[in-house]
PDB file of C-alpha atoms in Angstrom:
ATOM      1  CA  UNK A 211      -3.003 -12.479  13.666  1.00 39.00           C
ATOM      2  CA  UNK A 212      -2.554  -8.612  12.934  1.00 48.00           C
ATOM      3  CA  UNK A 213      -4.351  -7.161   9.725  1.00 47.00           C
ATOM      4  CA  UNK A 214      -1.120  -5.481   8.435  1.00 46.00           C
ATOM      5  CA  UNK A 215       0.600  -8.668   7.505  1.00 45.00           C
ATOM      6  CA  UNK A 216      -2.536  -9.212   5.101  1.00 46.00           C
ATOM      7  CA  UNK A 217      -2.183  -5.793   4.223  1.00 44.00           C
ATOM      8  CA  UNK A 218       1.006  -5.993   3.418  1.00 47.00           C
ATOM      9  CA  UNK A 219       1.080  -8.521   1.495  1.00 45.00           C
ATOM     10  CA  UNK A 220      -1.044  -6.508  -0.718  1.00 42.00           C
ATOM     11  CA  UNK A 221       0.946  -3.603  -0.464  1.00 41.00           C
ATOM     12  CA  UNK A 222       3.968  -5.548  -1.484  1.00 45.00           C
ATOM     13  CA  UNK A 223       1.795  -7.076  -4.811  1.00 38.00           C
ATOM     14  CA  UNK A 224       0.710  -3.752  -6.205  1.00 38.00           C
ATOM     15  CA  UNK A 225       2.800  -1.316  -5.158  1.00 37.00           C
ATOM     16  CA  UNK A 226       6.490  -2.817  -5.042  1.00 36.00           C
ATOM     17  CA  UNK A 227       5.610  -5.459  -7.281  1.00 37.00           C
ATOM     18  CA  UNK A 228       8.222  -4.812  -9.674  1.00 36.00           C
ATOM     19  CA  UNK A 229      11.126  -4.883  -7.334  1.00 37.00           C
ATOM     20  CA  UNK A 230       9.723  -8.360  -6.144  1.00 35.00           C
ATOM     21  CA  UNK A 231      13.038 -11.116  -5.373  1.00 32.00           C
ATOM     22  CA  UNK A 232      13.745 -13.711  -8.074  1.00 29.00           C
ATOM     23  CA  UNK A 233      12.828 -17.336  -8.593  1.00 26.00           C
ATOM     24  CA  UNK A 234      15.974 -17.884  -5.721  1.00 28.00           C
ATOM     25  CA  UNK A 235      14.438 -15.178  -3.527  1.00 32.00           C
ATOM     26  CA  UNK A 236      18.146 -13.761  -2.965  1.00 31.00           C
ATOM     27  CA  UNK A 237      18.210 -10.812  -5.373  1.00 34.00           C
ATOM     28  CA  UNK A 238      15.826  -8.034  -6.854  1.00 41.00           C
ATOM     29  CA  UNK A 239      14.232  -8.440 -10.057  1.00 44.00           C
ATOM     30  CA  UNK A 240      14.285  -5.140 -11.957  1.00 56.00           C
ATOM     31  CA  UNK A 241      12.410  -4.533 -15.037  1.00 54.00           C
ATOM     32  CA  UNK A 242      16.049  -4.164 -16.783  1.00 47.00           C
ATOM     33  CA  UNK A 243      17.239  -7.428 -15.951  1.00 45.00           C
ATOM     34  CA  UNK A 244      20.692  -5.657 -16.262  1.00 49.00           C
ATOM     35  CA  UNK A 245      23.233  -8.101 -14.798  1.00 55.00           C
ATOM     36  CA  UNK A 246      25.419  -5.435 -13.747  1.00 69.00           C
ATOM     37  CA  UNK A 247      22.338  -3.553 -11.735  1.00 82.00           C
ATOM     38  CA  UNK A 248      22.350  -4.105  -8.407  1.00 92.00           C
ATOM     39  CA  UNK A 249      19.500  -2.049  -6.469  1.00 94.00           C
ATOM     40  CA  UNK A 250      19.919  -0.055  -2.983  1.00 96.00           C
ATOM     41  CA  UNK A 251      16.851   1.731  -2.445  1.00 97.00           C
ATOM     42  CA  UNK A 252      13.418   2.218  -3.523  1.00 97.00           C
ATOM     43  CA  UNK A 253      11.347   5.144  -2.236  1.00 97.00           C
ATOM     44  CA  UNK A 254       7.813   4.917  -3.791  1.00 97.00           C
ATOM     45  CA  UNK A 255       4.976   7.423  -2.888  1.00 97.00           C
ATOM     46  CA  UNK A 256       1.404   7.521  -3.216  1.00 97.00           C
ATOM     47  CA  UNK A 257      -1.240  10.004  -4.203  1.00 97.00           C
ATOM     48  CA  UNK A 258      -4.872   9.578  -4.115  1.00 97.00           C
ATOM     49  CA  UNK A 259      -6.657  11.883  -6.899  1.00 95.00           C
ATOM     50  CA  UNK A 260      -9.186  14.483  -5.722  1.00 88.00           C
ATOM     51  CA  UNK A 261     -10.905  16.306  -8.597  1.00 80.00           C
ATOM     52  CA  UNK A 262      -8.249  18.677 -10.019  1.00 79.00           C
ATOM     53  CA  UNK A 263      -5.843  18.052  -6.662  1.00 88.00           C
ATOM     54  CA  UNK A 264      -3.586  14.781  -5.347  1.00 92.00           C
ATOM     55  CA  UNK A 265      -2.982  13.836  -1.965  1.00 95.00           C
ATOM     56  CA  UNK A 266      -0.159  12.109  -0.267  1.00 96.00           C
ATOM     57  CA  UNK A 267      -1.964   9.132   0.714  1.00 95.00           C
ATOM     58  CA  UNK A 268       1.027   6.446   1.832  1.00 96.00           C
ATOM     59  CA  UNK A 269       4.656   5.675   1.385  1.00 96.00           C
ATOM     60  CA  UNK A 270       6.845   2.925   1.304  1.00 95.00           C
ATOM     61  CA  UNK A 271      11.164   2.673   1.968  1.00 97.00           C
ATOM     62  CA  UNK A 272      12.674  -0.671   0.480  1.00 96.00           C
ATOM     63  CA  UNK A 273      16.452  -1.098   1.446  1.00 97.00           C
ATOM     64  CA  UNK A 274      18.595  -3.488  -0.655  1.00 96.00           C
ATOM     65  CA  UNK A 275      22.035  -5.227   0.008  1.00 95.00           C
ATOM     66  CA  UNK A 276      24.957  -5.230  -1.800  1.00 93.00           C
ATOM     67  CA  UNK A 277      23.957  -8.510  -3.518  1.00 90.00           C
ATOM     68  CA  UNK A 278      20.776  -7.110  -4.191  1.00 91.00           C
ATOM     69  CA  UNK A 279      18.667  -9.106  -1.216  1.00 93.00           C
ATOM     70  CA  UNK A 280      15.727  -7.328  -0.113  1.00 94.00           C
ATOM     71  CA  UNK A 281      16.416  -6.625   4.062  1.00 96.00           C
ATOM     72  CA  UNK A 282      13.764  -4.280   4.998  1.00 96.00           C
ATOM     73  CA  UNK A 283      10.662  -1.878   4.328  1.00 96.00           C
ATOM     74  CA  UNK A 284       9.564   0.749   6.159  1.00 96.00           C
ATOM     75  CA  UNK A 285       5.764   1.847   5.462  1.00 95.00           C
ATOM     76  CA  UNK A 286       4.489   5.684   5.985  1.00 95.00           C
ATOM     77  CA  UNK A 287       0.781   5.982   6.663  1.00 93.00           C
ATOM     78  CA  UNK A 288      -0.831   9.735   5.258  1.00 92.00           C
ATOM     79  CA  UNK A 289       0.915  11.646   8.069  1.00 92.00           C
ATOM     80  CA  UNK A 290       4.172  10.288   6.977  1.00 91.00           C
ATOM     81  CA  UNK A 291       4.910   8.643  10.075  1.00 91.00           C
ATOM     82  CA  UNK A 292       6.263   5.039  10.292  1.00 91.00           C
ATOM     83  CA  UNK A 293       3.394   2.819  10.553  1.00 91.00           C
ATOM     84  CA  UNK A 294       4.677  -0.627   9.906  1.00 93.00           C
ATOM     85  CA  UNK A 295       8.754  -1.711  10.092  1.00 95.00           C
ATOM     86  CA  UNK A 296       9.267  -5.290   8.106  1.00 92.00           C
ATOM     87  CA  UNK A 297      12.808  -6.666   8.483  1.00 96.00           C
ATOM     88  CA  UNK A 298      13.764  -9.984   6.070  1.00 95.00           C
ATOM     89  CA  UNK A 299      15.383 -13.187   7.398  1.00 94.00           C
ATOM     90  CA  UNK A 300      17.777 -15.223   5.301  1.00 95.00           C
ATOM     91  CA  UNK A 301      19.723 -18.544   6.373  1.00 93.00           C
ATOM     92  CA  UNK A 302      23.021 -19.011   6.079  1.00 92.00           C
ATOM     93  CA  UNK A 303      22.524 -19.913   2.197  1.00 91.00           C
ATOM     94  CA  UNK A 304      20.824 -16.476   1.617  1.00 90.00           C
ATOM     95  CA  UNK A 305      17.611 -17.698   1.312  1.00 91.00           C
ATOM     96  CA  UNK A 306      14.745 -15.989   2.314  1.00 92.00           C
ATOM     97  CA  UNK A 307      13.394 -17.822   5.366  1.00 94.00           C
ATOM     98  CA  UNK A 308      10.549 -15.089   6.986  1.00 94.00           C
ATOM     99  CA  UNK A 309      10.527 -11.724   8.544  1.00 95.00           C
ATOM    100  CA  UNK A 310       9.985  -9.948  11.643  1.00 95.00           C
ATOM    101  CA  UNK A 311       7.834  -6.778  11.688  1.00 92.00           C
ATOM    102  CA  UNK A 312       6.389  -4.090  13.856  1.00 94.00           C
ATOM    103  CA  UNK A 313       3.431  -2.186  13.736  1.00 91.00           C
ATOM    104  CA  UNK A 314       3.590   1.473  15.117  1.00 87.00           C
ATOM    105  CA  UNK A 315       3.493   1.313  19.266  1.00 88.00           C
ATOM    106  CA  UNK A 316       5.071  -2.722  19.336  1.00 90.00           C
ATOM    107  CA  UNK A 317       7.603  -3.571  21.662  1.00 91.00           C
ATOM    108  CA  UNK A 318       7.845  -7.153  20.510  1.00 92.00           C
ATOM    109  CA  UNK A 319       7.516  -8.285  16.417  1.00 93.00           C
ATOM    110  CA  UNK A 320       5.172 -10.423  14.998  1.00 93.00           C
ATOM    111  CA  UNK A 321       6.637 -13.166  12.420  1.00 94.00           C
ATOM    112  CA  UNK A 322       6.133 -15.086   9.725  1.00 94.00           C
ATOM    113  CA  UNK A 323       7.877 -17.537   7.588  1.00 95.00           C
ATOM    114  CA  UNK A 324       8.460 -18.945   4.357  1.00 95.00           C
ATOM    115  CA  UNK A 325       8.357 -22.109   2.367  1.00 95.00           C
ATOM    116  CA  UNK A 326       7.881 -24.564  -0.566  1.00 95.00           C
ATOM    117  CA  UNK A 327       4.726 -27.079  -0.263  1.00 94.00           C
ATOM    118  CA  UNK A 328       5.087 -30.221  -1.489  1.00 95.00           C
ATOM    119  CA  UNK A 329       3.463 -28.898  -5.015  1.00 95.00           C
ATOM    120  CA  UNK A 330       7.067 -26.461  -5.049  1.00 95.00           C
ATOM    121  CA  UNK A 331       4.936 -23.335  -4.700  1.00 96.00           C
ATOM    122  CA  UNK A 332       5.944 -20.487  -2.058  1.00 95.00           C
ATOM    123  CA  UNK A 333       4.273 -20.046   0.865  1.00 96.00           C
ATOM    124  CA  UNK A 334       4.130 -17.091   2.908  1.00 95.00           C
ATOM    125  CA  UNK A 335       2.545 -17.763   6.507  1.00 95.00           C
ATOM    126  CA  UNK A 336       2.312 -15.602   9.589  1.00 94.00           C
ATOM    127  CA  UNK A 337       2.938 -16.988  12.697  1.00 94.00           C
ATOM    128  CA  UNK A 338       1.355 -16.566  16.125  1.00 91.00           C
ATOM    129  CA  UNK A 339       2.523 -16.108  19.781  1.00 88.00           C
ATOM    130  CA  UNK A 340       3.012 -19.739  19.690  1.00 91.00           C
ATOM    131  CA  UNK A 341       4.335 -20.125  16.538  1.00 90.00           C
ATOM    132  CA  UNK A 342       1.670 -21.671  14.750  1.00 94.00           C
ATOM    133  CA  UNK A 343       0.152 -20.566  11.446  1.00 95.00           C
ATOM    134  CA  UNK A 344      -2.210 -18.164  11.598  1.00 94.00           C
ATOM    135  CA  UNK A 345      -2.459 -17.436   7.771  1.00 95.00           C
ATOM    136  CA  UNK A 346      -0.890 -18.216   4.877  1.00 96.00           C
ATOM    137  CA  UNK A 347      -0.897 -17.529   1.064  1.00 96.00           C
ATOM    138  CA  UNK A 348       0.480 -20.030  -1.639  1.00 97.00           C
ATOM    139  CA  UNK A 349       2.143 -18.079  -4.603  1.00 97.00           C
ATOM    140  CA  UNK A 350       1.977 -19.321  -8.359  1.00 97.00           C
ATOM    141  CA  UNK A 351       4.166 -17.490 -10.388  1.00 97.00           C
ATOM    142  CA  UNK A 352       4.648 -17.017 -14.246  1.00 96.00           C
ATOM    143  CA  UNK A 353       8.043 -18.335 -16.309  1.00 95.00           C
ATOM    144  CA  UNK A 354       9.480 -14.980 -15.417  1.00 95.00           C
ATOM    145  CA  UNK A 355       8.855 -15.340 -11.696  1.00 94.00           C
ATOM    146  CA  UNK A 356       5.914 -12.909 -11.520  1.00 96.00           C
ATOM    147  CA  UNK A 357       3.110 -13.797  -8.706  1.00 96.00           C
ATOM    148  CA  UNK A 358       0.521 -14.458 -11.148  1.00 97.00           C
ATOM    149  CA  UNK A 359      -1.756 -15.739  -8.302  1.00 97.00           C
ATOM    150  CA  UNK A 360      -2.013 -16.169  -4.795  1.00 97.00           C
ATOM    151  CA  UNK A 361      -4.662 -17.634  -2.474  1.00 97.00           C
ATOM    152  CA  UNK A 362      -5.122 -16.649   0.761  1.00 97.00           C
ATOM    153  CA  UNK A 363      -5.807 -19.345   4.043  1.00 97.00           C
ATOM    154  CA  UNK A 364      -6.587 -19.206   7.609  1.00 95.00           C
ATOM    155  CA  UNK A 365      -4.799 -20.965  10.358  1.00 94.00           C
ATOM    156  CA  UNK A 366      -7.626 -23.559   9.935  1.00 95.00           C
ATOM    157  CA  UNK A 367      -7.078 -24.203   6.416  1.00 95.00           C
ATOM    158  CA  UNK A 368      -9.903 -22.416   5.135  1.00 97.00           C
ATOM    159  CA  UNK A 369      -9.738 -20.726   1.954  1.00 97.00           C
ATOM    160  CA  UNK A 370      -9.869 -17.088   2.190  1.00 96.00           C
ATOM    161  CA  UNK A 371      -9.512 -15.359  -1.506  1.00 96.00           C
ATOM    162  CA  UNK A 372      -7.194 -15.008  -4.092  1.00 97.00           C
ATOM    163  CA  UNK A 373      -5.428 -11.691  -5.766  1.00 96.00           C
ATOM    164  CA  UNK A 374      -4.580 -12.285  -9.557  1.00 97.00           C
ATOM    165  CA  UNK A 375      -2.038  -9.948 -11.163  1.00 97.00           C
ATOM    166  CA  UNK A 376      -1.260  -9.823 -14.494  1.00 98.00           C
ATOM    167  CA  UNK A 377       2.526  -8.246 -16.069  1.00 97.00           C
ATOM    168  CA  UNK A 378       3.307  -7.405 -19.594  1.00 96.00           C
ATOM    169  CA  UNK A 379       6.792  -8.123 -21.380  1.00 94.00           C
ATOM    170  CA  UNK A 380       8.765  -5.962 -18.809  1.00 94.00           C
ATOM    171  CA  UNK A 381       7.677  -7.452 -16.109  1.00 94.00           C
ATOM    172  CA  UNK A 382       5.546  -4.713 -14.699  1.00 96.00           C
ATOM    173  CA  UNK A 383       2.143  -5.478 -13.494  1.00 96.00           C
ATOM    174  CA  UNK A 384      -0.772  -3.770 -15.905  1.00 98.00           C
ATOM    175  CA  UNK A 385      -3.460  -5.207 -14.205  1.00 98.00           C
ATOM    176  CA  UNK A 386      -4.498  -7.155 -10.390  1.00 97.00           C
ATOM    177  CA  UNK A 387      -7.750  -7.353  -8.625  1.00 97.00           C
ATOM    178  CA  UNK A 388      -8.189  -9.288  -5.402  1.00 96.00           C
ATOM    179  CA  UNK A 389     -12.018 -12.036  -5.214  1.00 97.00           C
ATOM    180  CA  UNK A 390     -12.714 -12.702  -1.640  1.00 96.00           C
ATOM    181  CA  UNK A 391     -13.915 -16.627  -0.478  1.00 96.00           C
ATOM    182  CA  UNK A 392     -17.136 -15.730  -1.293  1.00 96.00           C
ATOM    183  CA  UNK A 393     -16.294 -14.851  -4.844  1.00 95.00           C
ATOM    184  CA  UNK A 394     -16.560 -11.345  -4.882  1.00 95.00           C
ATOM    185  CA  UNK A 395     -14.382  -9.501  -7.011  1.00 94.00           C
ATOM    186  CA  UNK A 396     -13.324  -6.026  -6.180  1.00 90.00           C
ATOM    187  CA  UNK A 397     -12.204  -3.082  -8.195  1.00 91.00           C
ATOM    188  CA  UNK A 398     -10.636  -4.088 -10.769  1.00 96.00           C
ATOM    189  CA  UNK A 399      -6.519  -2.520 -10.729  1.00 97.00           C
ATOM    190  CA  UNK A 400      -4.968  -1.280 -13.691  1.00 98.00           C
ATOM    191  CA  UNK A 401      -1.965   0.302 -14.608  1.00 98.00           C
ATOM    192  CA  UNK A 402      -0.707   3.334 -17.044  1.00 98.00           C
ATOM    193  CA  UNK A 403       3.805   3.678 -16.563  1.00 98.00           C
ATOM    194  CA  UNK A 404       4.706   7.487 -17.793  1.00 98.00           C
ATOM    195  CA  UNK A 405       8.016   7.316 -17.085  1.00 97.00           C
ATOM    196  CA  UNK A 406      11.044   5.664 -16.608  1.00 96.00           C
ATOM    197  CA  UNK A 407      15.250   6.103 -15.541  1.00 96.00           C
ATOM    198  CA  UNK A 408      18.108   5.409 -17.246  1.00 94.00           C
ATOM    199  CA  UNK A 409      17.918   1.712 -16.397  1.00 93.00           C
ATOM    200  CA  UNK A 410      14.634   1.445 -17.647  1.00 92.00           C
ATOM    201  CA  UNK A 411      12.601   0.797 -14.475  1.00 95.00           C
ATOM    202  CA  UNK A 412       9.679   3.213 -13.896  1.00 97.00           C
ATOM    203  CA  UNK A 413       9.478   6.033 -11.897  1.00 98.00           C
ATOM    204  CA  UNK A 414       5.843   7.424 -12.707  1.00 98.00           C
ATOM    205  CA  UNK A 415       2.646   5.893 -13.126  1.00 98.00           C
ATOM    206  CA  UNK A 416      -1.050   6.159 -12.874  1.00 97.00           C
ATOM    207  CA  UNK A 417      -3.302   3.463 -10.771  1.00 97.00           C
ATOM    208  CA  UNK A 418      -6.833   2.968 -12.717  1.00 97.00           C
ATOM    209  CA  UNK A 419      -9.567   1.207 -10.697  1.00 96.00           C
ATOM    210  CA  UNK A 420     -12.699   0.070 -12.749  1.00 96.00           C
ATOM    211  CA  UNK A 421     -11.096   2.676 -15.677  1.00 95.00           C
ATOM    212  CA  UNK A 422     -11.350   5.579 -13.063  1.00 95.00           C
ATOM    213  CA  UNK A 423      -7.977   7.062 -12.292  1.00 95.00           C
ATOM    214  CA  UNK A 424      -7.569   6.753  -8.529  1.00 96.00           C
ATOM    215  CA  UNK A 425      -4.206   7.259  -7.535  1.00 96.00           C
ATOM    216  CA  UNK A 426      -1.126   8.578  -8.842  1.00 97.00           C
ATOM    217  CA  UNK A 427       2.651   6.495  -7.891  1.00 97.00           C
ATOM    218  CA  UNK A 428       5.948   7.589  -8.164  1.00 98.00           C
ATOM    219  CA  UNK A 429       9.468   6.081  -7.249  1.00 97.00           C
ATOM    220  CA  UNK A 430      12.853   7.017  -6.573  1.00 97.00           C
ATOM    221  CA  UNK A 431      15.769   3.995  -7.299  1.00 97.00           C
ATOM    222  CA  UNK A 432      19.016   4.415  -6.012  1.00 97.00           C
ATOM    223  CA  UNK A 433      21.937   1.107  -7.183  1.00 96.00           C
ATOM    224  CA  UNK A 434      24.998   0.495  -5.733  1.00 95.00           C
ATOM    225  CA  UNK A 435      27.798   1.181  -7.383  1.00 86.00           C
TER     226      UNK A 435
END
């Protein structure tokens, strides 16, 4: 199994969190909730702070169909070039089935797929070459259909850690930190918004870690008309 599909996974939790798909995993969830918003793109960057100075630390492109359906995400590393390509699958119902992605210097993709268990929680599992699972996380999710929780397995089963978010009435996450099998917790993620467009999804905000600002995050949405 590659590293980036753990990665992310991440990535997608804190930094796109907001723009996560719905309970039917067909259409983006803004923090509007305007039925008449449909989303095309979301261009979010990152900047790591340095004293009095901020760096362009990472970037990630999110394309959106005309119904709204997440199809793919390009991820820019701190030289800005394309370090991880992530395509979504749907079936023929428009359900979210897997993806396909491609780390920088791939000829072939790797894969993974997803599910419900027989509890009706979402599973997200990468796949190896011979399509077996190689690791998998089980999502809970709040009444709104924010990932409240997930918990992270190998292809043996074996519990690997969790990442617990937290969202406030908007559904935008305030605060996450990720606890590893052995039950350490890392930095502790939390979450300041500054600004916001004319649909009322935010475009600016500050990333705290253990009450320290660390990073700054900005985003650019573009709808369909």
């Amino acid at each position: 199994m590659k590293n980036s599909f753990f990665y992310f996974t991440l990535l997608s939790l804190f930094l796109v969190v907001s723009c996560k798909q719905n309970a039917t995993e067909s259409t983006s969830n803004l923090e509007s909730n305007s039925g008449s918003v449909v989303l095309a793109k979301v261009i979010e960057e990152n900047y790591d702070i340095k004293s009095d100075s901020t760096v362009f630390k990472s970037a990630n492109i999110e394309n959106f169909d005309q119904d709204g359906k997440s199809i793919d995400v390009f991820w820019l590393g701190q030289e800005k070039d394309t370090v991880l390509r992530f395509y979504r699958k749907y079936d023929k119902n428009n359900k979210l089935v897997g993806a396909e992605y491609y780390e920088q210097g791939d000829i072939e993709p790797s894969r993974d797929t997803v599910f419900l268990n027989s509890n009706g929680l979402k599973v997200e599992a990468a796949l190896n070459a011979e399509n077996q699972i190689s690791w998998k996380s089980t999502i809970t999710t709040d009444a709104k259909g924010n990932p409240i929780l997930k918990t992270y397995e190998n292809g043996k089963g074996e519990y690997r850690g969790l990442d617990s978010l937290f969202f406030d009435d908007q559904n935008r996450i305030i605060k996450g930190f990720y606890e590893n099998s052995k039950g350490k917790r890392y930095g502790i993620k939390t979450y300041q918004y500054l600004k916001s467009d004319e649909k009322g999804n935010w475009t600016e905000r500050n990333m705290f870690v253990n009450d320290t600002l660390r990073q700054k995050q900005t985003r650019i949405l573009t709808y369909h008309e």
